[in-house]
Tab-separated table of C-alpha atoms in Angstrom:
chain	number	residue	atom	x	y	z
A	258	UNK	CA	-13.357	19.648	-17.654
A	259	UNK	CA	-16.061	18.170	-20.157
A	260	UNK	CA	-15.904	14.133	-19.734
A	261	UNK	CA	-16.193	12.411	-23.256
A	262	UNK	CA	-18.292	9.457	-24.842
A	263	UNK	CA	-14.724	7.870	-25.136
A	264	UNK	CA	-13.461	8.337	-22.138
A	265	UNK	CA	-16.524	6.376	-20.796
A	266	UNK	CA	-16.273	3.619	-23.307
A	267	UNK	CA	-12.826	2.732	-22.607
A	268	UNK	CA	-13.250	3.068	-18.496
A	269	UNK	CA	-16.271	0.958	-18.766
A	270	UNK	CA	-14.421	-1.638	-20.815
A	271	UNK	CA	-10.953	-1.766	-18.431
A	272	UNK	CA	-13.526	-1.934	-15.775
A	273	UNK	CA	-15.374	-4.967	-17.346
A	274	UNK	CA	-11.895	-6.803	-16.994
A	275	UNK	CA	-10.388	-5.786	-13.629
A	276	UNK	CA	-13.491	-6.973	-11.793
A	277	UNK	CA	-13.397	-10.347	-13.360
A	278	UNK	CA	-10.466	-10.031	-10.642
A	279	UNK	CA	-8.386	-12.942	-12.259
A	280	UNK	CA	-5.346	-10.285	-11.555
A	281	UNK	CA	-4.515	-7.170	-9.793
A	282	UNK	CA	-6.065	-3.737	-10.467
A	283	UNK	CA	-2.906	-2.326	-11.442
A	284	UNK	CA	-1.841	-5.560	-14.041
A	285	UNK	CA	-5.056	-5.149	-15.829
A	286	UNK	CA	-4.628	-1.662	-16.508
A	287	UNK	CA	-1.297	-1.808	-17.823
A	288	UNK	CA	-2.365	-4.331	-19.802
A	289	UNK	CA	-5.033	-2.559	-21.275
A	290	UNK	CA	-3.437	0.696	-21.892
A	291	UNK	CA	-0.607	-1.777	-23.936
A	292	UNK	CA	-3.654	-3.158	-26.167
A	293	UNK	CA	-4.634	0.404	-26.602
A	294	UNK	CA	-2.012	2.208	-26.904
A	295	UNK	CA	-4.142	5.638	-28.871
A	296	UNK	CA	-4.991	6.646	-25.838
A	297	UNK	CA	-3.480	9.796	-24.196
A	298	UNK	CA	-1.996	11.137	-21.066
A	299	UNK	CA	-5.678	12.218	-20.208
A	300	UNK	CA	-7.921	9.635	-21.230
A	301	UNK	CA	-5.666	7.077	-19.236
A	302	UNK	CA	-5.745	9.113	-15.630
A	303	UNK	CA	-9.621	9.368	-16.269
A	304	UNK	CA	-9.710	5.462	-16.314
A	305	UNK	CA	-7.272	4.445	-14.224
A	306	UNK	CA	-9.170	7.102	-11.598
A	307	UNK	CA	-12.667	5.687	-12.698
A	308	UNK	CA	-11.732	2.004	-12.225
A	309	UNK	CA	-10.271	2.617	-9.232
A	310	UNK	CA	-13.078	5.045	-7.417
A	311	UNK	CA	-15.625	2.382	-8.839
A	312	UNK	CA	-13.388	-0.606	-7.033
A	313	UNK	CA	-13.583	1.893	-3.593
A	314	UNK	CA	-17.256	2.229	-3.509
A	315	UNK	CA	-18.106	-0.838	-5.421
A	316	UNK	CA	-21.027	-1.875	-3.164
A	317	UNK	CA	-22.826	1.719	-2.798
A	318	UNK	CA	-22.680	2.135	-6.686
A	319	UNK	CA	-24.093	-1.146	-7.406
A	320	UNK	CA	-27.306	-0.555	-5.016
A	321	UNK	CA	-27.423	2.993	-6.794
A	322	UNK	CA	-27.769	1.061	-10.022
A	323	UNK	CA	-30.021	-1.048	-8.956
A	324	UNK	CA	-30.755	-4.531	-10.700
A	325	UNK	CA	-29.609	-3.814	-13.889
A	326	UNK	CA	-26.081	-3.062	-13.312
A	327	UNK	CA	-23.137	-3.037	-15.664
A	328	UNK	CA	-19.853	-1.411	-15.806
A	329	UNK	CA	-20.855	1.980	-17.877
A	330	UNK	CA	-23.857	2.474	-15.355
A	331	UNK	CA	-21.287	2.013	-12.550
A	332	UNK	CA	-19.063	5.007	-14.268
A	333	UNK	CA	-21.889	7.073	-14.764
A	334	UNK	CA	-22.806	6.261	-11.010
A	335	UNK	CA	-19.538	7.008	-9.898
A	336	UNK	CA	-19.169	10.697	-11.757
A	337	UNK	CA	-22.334	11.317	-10.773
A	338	UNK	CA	-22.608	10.568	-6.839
A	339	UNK	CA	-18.752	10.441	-5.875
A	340	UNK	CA	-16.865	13.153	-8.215
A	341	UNK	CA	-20.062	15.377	-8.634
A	342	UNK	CA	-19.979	15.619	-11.916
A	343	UNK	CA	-22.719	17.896	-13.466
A	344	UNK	CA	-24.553	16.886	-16.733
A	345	UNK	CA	-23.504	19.877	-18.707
A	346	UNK	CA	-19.817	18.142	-17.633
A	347	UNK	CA	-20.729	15.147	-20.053
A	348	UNK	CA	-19.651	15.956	-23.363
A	349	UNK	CA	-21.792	14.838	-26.816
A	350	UNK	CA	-21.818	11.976	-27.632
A	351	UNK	CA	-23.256	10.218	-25.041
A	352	UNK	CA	-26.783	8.121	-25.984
A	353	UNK	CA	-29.800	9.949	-24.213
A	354	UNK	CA	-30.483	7.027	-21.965
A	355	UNK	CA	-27.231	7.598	-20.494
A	356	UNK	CA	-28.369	11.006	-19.632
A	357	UNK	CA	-31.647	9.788	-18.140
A	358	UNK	CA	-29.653	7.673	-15.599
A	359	UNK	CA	-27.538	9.946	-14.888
A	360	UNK	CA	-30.040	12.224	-13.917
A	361	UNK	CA	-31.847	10.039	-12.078
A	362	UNK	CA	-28.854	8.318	-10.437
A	363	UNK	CA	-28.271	12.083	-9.005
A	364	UNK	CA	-31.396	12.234	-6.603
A	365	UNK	CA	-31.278	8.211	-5.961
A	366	UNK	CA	-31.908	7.397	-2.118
A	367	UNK	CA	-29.447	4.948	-0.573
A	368	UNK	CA	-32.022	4.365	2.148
A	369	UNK	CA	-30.848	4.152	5.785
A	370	UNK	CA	-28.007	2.319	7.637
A	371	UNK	CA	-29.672	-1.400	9.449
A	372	UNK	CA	-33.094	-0.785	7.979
A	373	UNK	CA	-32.704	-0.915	3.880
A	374	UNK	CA	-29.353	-1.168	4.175
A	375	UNK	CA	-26.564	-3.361	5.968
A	376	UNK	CA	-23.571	-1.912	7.598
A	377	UNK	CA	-20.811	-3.939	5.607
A	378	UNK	CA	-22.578	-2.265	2.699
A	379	UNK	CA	-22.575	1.546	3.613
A	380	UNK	CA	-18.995	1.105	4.339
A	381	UNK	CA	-18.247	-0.379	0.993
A	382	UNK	CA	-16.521	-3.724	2.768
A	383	UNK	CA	-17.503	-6.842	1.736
A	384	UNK	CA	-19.627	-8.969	4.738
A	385	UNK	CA	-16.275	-11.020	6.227
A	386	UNK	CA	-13.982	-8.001	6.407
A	387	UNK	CA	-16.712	-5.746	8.225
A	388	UNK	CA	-17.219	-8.566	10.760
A	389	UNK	CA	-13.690	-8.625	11.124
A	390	UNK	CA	-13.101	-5.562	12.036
A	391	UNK	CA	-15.824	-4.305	14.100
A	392	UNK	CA	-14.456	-7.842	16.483
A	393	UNK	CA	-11.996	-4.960	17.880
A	394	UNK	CA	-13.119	-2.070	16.434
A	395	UNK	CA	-16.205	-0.114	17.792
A	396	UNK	CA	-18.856	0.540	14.359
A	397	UNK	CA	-17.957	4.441	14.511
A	398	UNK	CA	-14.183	3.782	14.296
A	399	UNK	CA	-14.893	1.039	11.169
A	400	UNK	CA	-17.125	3.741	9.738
A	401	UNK	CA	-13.967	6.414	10.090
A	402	UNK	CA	-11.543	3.606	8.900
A	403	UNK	CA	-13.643	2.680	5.941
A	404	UNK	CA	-13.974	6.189	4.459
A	405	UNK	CA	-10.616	6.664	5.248
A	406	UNK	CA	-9.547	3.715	2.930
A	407	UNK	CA	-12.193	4.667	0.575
A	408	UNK	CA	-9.966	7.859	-0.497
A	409	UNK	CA	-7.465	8.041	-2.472
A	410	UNK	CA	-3.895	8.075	-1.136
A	411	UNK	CA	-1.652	11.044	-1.222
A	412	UNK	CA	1.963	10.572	-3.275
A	413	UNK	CA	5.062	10.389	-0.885
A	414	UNK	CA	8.434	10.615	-1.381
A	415	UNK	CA	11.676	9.419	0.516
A	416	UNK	CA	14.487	11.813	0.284
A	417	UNK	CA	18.244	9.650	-0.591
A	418	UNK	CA	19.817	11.190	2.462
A	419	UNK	CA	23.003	10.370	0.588
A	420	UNK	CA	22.334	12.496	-1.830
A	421	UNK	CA	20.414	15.569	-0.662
A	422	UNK	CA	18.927	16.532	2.682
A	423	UNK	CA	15.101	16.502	2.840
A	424	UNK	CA	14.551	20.623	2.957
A	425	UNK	CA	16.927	20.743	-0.219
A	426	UNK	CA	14.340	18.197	-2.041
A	427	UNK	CA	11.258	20.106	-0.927
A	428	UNK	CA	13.370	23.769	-2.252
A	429	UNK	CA	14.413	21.910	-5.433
A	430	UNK	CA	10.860	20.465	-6.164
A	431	UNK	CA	9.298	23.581	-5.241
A	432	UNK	CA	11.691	25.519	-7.722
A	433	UNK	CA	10.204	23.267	-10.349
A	434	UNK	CA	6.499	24.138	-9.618
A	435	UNK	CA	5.934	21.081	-7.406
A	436	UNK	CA	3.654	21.548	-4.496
A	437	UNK	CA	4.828	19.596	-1.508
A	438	UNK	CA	6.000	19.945	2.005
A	439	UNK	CA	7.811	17.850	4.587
A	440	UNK	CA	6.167	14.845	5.895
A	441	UNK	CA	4.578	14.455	9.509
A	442	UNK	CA	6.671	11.167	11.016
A	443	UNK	CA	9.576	10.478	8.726
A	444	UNK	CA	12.663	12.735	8.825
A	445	UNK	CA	12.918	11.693	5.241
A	446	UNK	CA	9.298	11.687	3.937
A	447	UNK	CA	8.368	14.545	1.641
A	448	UNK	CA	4.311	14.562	0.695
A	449	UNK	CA	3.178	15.977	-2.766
A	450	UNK	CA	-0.012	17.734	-3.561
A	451	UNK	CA	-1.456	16.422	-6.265
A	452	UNK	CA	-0.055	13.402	-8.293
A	453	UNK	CA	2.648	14.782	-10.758
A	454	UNK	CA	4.382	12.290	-12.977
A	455	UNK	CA	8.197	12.232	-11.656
A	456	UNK	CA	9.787	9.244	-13.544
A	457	UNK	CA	11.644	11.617	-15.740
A	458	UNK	CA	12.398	14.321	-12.991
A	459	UNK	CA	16.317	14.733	-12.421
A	460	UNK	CA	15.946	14.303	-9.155
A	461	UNK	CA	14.325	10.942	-9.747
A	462	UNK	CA	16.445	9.940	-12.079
A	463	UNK	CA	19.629	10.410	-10.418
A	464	UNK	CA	18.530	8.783	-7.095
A	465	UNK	CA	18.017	11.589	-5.099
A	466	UNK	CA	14.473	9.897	-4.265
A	467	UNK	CA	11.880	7.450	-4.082
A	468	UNK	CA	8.469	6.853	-4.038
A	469	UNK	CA	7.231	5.222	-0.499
A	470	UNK	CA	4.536	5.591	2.002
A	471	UNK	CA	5.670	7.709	4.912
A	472	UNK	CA	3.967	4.806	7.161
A	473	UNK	CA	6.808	2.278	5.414
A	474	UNK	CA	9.776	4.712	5.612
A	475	UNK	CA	8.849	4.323	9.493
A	476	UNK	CA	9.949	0.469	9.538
A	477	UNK	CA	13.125	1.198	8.273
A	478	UNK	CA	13.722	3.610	11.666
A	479	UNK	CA	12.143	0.787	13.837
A	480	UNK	CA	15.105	-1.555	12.539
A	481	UNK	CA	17.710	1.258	13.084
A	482	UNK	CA	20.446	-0.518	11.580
A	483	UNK	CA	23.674	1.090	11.918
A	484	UNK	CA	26.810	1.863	9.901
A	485	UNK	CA	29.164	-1.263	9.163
A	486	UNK	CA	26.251	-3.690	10.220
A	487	UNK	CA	25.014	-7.163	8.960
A	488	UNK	CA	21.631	-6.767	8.352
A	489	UNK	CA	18.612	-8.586	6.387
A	490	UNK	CA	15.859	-7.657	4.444
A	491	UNK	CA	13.632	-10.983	4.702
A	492	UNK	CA	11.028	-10.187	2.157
A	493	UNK	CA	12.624	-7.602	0.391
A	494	UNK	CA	10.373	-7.030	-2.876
A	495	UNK	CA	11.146	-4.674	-5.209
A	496	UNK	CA	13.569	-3.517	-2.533
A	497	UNK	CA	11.847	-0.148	-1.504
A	498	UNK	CA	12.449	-0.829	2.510
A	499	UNK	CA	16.268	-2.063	1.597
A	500	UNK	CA	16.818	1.237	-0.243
A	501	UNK	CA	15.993	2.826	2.782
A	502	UNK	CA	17.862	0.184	5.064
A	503	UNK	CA	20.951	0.707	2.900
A	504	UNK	CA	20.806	4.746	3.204
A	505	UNK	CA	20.270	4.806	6.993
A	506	UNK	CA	23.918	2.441	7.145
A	507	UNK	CA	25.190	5.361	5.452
A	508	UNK	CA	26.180	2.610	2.377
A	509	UNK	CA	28.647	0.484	4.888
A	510	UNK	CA	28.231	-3.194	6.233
A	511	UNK	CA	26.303	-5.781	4.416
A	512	UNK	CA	22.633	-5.477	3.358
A	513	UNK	CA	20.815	-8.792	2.656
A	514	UNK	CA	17.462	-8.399	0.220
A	515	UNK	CA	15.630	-11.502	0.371
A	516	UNK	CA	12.999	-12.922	-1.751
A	517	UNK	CA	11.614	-15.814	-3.580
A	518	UNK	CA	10.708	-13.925	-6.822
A	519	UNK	CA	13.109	-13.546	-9.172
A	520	UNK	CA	11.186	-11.265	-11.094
A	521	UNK	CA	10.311	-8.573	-7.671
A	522	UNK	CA	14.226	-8.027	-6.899
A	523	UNK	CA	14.918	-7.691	-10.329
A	524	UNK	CA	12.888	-4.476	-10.184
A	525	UNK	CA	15.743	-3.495	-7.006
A	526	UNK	CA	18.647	-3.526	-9.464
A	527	UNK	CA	18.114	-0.384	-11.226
A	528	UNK	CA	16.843	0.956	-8.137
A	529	UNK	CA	20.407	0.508	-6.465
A	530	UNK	CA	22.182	1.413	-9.429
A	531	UNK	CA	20.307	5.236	-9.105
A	532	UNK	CA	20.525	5.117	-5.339
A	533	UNK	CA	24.385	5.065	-5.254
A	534	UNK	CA	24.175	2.343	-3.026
A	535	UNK	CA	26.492	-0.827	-2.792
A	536	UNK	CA	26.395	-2.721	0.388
A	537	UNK	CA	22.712	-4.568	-0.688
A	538	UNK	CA	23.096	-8.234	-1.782
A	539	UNK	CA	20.154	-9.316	-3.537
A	540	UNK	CA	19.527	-13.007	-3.358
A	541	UNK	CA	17.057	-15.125	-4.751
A	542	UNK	CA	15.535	-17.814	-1.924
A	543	UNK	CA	14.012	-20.938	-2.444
A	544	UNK	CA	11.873	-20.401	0.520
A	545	UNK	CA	12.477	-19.538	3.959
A	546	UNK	CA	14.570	-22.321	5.006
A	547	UNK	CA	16.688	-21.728	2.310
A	548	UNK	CA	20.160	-23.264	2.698
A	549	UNK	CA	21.743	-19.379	1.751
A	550	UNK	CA	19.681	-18.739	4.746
A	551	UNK	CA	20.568	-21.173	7.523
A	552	UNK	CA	24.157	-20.531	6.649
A	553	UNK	CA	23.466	-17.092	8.291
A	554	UNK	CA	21.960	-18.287	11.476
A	555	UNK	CA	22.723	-16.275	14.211
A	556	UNK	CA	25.358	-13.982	12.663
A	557	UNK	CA	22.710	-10.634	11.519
A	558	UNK	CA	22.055	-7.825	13.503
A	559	UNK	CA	18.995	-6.597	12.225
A	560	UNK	CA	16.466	-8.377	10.459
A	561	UNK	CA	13.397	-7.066	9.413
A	562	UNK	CA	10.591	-9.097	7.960
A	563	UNK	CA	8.034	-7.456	6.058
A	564	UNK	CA	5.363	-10.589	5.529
A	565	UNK	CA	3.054	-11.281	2.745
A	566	UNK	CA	0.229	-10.297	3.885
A	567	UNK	CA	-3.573	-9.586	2.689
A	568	UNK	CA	-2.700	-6.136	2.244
A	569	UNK	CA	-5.892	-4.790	3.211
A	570	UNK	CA	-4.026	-1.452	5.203
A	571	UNK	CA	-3.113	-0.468	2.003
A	572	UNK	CA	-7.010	-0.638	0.139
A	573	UNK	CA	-6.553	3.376	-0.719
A	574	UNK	CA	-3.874	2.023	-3.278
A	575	UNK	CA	-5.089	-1.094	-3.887
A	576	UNK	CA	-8.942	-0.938	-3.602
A	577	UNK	CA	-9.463	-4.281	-5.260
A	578	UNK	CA	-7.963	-6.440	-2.721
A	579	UNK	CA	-11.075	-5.604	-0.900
A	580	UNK	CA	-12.759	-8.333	-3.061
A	581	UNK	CA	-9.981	-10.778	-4.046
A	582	UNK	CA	-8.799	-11.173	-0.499
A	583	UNK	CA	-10.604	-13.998	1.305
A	584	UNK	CA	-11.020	-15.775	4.833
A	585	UNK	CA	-9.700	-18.685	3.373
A	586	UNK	CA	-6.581	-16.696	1.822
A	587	UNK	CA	-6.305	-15.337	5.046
A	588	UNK	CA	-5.721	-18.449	7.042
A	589	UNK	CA	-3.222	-19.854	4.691
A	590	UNK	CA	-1.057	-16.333	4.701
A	591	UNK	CA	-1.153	-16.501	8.837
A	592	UNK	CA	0.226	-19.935	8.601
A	593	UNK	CA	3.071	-18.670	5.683
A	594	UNK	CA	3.228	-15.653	8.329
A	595	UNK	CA	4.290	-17.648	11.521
A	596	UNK	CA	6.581	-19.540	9.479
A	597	UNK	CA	8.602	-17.077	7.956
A	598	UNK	CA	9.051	-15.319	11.463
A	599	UNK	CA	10.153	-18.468	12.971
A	600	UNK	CA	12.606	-18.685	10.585
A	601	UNK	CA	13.959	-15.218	9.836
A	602	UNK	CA	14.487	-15.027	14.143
A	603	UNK	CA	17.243	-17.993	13.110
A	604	UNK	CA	19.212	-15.270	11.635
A	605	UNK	CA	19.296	-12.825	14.554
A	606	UNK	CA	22.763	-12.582	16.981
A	607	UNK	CA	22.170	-12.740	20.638
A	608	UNK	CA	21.778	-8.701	21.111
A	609	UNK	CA	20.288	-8.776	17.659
A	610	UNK	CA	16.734	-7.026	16.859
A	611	UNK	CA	14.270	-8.569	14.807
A	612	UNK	CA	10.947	-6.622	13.593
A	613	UNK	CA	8.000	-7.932	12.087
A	614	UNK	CA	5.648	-5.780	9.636
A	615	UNK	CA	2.802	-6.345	7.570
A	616	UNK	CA	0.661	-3.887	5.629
A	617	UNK	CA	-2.688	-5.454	7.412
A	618	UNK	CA	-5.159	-3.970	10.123
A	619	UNK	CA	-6.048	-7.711	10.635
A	620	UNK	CA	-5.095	-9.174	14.344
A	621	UNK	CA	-4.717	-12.341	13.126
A	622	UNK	CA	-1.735	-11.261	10.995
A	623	UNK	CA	-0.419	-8.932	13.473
A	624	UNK	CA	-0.338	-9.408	17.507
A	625	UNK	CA	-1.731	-12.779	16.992
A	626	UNK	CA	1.534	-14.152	14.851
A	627	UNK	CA	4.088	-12.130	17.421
A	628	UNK	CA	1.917	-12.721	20.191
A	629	UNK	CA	2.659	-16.918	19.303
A	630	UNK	CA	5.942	-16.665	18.476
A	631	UNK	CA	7.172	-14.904	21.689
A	632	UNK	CA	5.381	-17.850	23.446
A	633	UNK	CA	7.481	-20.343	21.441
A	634	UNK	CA	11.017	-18.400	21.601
A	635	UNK	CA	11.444	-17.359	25.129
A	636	UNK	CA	15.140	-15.750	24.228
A	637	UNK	CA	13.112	-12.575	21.852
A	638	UNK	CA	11.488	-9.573	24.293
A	639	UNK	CA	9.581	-7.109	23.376
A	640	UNK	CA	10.850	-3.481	22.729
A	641	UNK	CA	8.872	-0.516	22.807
A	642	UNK	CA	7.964	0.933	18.907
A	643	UNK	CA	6.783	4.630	20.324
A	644	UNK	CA	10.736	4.717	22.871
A	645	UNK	CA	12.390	3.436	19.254
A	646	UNK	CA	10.643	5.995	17.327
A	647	UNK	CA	11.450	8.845	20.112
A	648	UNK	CA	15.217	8.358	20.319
A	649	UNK	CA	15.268	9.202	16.692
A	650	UNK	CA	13.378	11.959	17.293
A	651	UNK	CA	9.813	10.510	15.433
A	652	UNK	CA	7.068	11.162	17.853
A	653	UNK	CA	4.175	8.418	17.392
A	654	UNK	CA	2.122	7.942	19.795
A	655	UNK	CA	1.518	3.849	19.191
A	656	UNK	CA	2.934	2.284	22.646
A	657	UNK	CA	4.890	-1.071	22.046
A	658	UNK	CA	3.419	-2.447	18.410
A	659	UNK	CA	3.254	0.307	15.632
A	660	UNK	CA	-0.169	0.678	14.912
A	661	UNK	CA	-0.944	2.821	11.301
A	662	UNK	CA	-4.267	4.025	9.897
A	663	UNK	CA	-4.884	6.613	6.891
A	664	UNK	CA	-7.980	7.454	9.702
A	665	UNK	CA	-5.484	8.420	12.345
A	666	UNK	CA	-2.322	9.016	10.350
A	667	UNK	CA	-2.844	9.778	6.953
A	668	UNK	CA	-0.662	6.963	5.858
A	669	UNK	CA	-1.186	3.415	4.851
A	670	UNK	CA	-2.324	0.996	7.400
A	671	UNK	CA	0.956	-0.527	9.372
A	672	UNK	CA	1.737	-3.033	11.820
A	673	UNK	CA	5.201	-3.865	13.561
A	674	UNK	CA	6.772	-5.207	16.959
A	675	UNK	CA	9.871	-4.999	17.392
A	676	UNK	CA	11.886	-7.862	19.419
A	677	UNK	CA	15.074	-8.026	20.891
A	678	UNK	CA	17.123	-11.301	20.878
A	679	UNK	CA	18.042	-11.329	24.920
A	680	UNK	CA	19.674	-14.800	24.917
């Protein structure tokens, strides 16, 4: 595949915007490929893939650079040291002093790990996130956990199990020339070689599946809601997790989706309309003491809370957060954390079960938050994740709080606990 003079232009220029970081990664580009709409199928994968792989290993290109850095050196960097590209790859067009640092770029030395260079920056982490981690992390599992993040994430699906059975999807897909294969945890998760485009597929269209992280599809099994159930999704989204809720009740009971932006469930409405599904009820909350939601209190099931969160278990997606996320940000989203439990648990019948998620490998997020609000509300207990999991037949080895990592599990990084309302 020759790599044009073009194609370099335009990733260097998207580039120049998303790390301004006044947005997400993923708002930026679709903003730019609006503004320039000329450009084809090929030319946007090459910059949405060069953005993103310069986001992931932001820190080791910019020492390769040296001083003088900008965002078409940082391409060139990133072809050159992380895809391998060869010169004769380049195609014409490119100025000769391109070439020259390209070549030289090739046979740079990084220099070696706590003598020219610090840890936080061989692992592409910026300084607070590093420290962080290695507070309960030894430095050869953040090493493991870093690269792990640093790559790109594989493209799952989640099989509609009420509209085909997951070895019919992977038959059907595989009819159509897509590689894929079951996934490792989820009875429902189906993992694709490869990214193909899908949003016109049949299959896709007609609600036979959805995209989702097989480390996601696993919260919907830790709530296990059942067939004519209340149930509530507390931060619902875009409603990927209440898809899945609404499937597993086999489309009976009532199915809650909560959230405070208008805009995210709006996304769910189409969604529901392909799914088949009609026991969701999306509402629109003012926050979490909502009056829509204190009028529930103590009448739901199954609640599962999926927090805002910093997000940083999912940095193989969304390898920008890495440097928009914040200690600061941090300790205001543990405080909107705590809260929201405290107040989804209001909803939750005596007998009731109540999990909280988040898509962080932070303990301040995770254990910490359940670990303080089990103190305050003696009538939750503790149930163990890996015995949940294993009467559905889903063997993870995790013990009593789901624990995720693309390093140990291929998937995004996870947390849940799941608590029992005894009283």
């Amino acid at each position: 595949m020759t790599i044009t003079a073009a194609q370099i232009n335009s990733a260097s220029q998207a580039l120049r915007s998303v790390l301004r970081f006044d947005y997400p990664a993923d708002s930026v580009l679709s903003r730019y490929f609006r503004d320039f709409r000329e450009l084809g199928a090929r030319d946007r994968a090459f910059v949405a893939e060069a953005v993103y792989g310069v986001l992931r290993r932001k820190r080791t290109l910019e020492r390769l650079c040296g001083e003088d850095v900008s965002t078409r050196k940082l391409v060139l960097a990133w072809l050159a040291r992380v895809e391998g590209v060869t010169l004769r790859q380049l195609g014409e067009g490119l100025h000769g002093r391109d070439t020259d640092f390209f070549t030289e770029v090739k046979g740079r030395e990084l220099g070696k790990v706590g003598e020219d260079i610090g840890f936080a920056e061989a692992t592409d982490l910026p300084e607070w996130l590093a420290e962080r981690l290695l507070a309960f992390r030894s430095p050869e599992e953040v090493v493991a956990l870093a690269q792990s993040l640093n790559r790109p994430a594989p493209l799952d699906l989640r099989v509609n199990p009420a509209k085909l059975d997951r070895d019919a999807l992977v038959d059907k897909l595989r009819a159509d020339g897509v590689a894929c294969a079951p996934g490792r945890y989820s009875p429902l998760a189906v993992r694709l070689e490869g990214k193909p485009a899908l949003q016109k597929h049949p299959l896709f269209l007609d609600g036979s599946f959805e995209v989702q992280d097989e480390g996601s599809q696993l919260l919907g099994f830790l709530v296990q809601p059942k067939r004519g159930e209340m149930v509530v999704d507390f931060c619902a989204g875009a409603g990927g997790k209440t898809l899945l809720l609404g499937a597993l009740m086999r489309n009976s009971g009532r199915l809650y989706a909560f959230d405070v932006s208008d805009k995210r469930l709006s996304k769910l409405k189409p969604r529901m309309a392909r799914s088949g599904l009609s026991n969701i009820h999306p509402v629109v909350i003012a926050s979490e003491n909502d009056p829509r939601v204190k009028r529930l209190a103590g009448k739901i099931d199954r609640v599962l809370v999926d927090a805002p969160c910093s997000g940083l278990g999912t940095l193989r997606r969304n390898p920008d957060l890495k440097w928009r996320q914040s200690p600061e940000a941090l300790a205001e989203l543990t405080a909107k954390q705590a809260a929201i439990l405290a107040s989804a648990a209001r909803l939750v019948k005596v007998g009731g079960r109540l999990v909280y998620a988040t898509c962080s490998l932070l303990p301040e997020e995770n254990e910490a938050i359940v670990a303080a609000f089990l103190a305050a509300n003696p009538a939750f207990e503790p149930l163990n994740a890996e015995d949940v999991l294993a009467k559905q037949g889903i063997v993870v080895a995790c013990g009593e709080q789901l624990r995720l990592t693309p390093a140990a599990h291929d998937t995004d990084g996870f947390f849940a606990a799941v608590l029992e309302r005894k009283s």
